[in-house]
Coordinates of C-alpha atoms in Angstrom, one line a residue:
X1 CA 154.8 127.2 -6.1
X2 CA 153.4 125.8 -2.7
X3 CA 156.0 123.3 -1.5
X4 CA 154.0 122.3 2.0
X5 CA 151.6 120.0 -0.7
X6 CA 154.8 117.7 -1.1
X7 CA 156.6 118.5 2.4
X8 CA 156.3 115.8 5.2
X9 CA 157.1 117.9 8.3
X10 CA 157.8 116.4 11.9
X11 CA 158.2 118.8 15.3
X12 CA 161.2 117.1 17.3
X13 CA 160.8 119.5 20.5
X14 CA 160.3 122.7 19.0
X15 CA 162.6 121.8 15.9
X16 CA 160.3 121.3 12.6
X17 CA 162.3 119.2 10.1
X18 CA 160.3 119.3 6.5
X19 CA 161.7 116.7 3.5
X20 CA 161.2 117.6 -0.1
X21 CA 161.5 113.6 -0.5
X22 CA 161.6 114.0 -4.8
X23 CA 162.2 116.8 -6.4
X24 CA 162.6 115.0 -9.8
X25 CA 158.9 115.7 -10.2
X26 CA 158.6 119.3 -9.8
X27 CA 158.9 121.1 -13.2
X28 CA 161.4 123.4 -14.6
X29 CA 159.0 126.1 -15.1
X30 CA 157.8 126.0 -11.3
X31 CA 162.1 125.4 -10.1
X32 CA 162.4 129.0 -12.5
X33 CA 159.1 130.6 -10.7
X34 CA 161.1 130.0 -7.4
X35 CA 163.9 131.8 -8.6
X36 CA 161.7 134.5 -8.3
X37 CA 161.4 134.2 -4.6
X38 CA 165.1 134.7 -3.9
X39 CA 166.9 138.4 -3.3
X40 CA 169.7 139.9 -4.7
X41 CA 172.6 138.3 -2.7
X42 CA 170.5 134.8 -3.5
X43 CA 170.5 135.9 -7.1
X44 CA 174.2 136.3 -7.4
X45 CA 174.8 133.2 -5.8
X46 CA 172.3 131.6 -8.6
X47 CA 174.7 132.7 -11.2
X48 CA 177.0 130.3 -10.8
X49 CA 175.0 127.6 -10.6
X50 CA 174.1 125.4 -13.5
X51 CA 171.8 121.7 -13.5
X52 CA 171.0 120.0 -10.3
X53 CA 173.1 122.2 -8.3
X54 CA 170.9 125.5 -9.3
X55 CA 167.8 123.4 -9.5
X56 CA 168.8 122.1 -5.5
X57 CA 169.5 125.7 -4.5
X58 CA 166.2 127.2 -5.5
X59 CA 164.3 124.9 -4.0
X60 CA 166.2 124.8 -0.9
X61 CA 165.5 128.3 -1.0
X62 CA 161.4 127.7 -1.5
X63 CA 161.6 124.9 1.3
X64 CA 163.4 127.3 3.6
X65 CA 160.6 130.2 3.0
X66 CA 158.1 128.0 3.6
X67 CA 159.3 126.2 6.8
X68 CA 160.1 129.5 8.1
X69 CA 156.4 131.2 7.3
X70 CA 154.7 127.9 8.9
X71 CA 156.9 128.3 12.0
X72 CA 156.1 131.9 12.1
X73 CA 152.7 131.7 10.9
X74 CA 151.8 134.8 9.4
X75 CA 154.4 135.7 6.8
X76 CA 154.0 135.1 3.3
X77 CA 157.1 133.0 2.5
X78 CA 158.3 135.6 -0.2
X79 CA 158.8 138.5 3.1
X80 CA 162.2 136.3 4.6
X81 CA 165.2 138.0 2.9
X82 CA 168.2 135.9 2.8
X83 CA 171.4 137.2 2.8
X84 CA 174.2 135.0 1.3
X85 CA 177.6 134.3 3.3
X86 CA 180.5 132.8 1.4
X87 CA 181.3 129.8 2.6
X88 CA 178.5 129.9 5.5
X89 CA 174.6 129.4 6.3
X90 CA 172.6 132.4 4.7
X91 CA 171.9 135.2 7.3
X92 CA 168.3 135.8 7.8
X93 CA 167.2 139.3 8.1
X94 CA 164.0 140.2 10.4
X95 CA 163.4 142.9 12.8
X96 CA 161.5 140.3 15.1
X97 CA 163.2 137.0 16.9
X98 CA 164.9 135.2 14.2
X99 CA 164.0 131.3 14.4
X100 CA 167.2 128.9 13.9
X101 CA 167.5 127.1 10.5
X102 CA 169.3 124.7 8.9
X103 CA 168.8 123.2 4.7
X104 CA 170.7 120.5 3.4
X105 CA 170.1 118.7 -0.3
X106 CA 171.4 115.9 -2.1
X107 CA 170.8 113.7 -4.6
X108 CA 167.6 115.6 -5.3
X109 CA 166.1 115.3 -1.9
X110 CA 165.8 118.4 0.4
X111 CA 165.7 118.8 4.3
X112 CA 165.2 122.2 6.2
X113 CA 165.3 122.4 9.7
X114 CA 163.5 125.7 11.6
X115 CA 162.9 126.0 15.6
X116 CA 164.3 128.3 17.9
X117 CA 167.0 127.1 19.8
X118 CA 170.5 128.1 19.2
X119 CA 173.1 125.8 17.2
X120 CA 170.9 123.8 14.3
X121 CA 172.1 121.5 11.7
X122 CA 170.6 119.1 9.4
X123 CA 172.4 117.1 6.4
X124 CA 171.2 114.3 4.0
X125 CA 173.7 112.5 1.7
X126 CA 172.7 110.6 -1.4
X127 CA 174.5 107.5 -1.2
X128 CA 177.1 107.2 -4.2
X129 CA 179.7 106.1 -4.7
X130 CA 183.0 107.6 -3.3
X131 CA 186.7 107.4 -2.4
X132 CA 185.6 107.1 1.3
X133 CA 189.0 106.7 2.9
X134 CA 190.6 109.7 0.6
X135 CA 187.6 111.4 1.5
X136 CA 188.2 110.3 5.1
X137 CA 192.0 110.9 5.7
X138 CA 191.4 114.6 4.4
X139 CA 188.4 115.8 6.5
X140 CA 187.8 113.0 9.3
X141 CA 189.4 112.8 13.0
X142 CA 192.3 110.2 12.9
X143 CA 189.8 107.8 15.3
X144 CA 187.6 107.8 12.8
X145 CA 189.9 107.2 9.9
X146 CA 190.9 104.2 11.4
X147 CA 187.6 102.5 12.4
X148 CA 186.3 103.6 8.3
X149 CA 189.9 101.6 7.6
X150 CA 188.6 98.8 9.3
X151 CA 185.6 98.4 7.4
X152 CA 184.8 97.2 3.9
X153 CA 182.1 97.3 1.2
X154 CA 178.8 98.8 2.2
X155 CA 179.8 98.6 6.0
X156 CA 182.3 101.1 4.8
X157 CA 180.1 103.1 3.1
X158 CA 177.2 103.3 5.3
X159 CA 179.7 104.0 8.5
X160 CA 181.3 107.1 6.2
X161 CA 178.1 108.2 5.5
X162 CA 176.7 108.2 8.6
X163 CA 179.8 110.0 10.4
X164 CA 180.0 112.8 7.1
X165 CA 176.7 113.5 7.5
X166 CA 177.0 113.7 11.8
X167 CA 179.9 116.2 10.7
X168 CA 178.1 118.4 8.0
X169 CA 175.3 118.8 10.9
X170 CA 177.6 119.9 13.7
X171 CA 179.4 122.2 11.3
X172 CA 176.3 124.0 10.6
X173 CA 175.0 124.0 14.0
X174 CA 178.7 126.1 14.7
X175 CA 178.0 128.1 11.5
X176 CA 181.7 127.2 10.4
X177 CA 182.9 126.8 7.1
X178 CA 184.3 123.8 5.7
X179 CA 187.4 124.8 5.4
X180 CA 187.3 126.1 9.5
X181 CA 189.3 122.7 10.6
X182 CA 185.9 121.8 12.6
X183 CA 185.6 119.0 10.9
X184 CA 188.9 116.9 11.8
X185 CA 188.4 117.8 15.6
X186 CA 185.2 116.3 16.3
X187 CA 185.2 112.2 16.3
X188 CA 182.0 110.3 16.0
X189 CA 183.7 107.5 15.8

């Protein structure tokens, strides 16, 4: 599987950001060859993924690999061990200078973000339908709860989106957890 033939990559100031734009096309034999790539902490996450969710995490996986052996430029994207943190970014293991990474996927599109300064995040949201302002009152600051309140139909949904995915990329650039109360704090409103 050589995911650079159907990665667009751009380099924002030494931050490489690489899209799998459609990964509808890539075939289940090639997603299960990926598998292959993972370790055993990557593995045991697999397990308890089924559909697009395991299909999204292998890949993500690939992407990461990939990104992280172009940045490098001399590993064979196979070498980068992952090691799997509940609730957290994967921990990459190298005896060298570890670059900075980030992977989000959704709705079968797939980001990954590798440079080398500190704090990195990256997120993508399919848009879908949601309870926005459920969603909203639960994990957004009260600011902007209020101005999401405000709003109606797609001006709704394309201000929820583009404060949840602000959000999901500052979280990762802390490497906190969902569930850390990072979320509420910080208003992009």
């Amino acid at each position: 599987m050589q995911p650079n033939a159907t990665t667009a990559g751009i380099d924002a100031g030494g931050v490489s950001l690489h899209l799998w734009p459609d990964t509808a096309s890539i075939s289940a034999h090639d997603v299960e060859n990926g598998a292959d790539w993972l370790g055993a902490s990557e593995r045991s996450r697999l397990a308890g993924l089924r559909g697009q969710r395991r299909r999204d995490f292998i890949l993500g996986r690939v992407l990461l690999r990939s990104a992280l052996s172009a940045d490098a430029g001399c590993r064979s994207p196979r070498d980068w061990q992952l090691i799997e943190r509940h609730e957290l970014p994967p921990f990459l293991k190298t005896e060298d200078g570890a670059p900075s990474f980030s992977v989000s996927h959704s709705g079968g599109y797939i980001a990954v973000a590798v440079g080398h300064s500190a704090g990195m995040g990256v997120d993508i949201e399919y848009h879908r339908p949601r309870r926005f302002l459920a969603l909203a009152e639960h994990w957004f600051h009260p600011n902007e709860f209020e101005c999401l309140r405000a709003q109606a139909g797609d001006a709704q949904a394309e201000a929820f989106f583009r404060i949840w995915t602000l959000k999901e990329a500052a979280l990762k650039s802390r490497c906190a957890g969902i569930f850390s109360g990072y979320l509420r704090q910080l208003d992009f409103s």
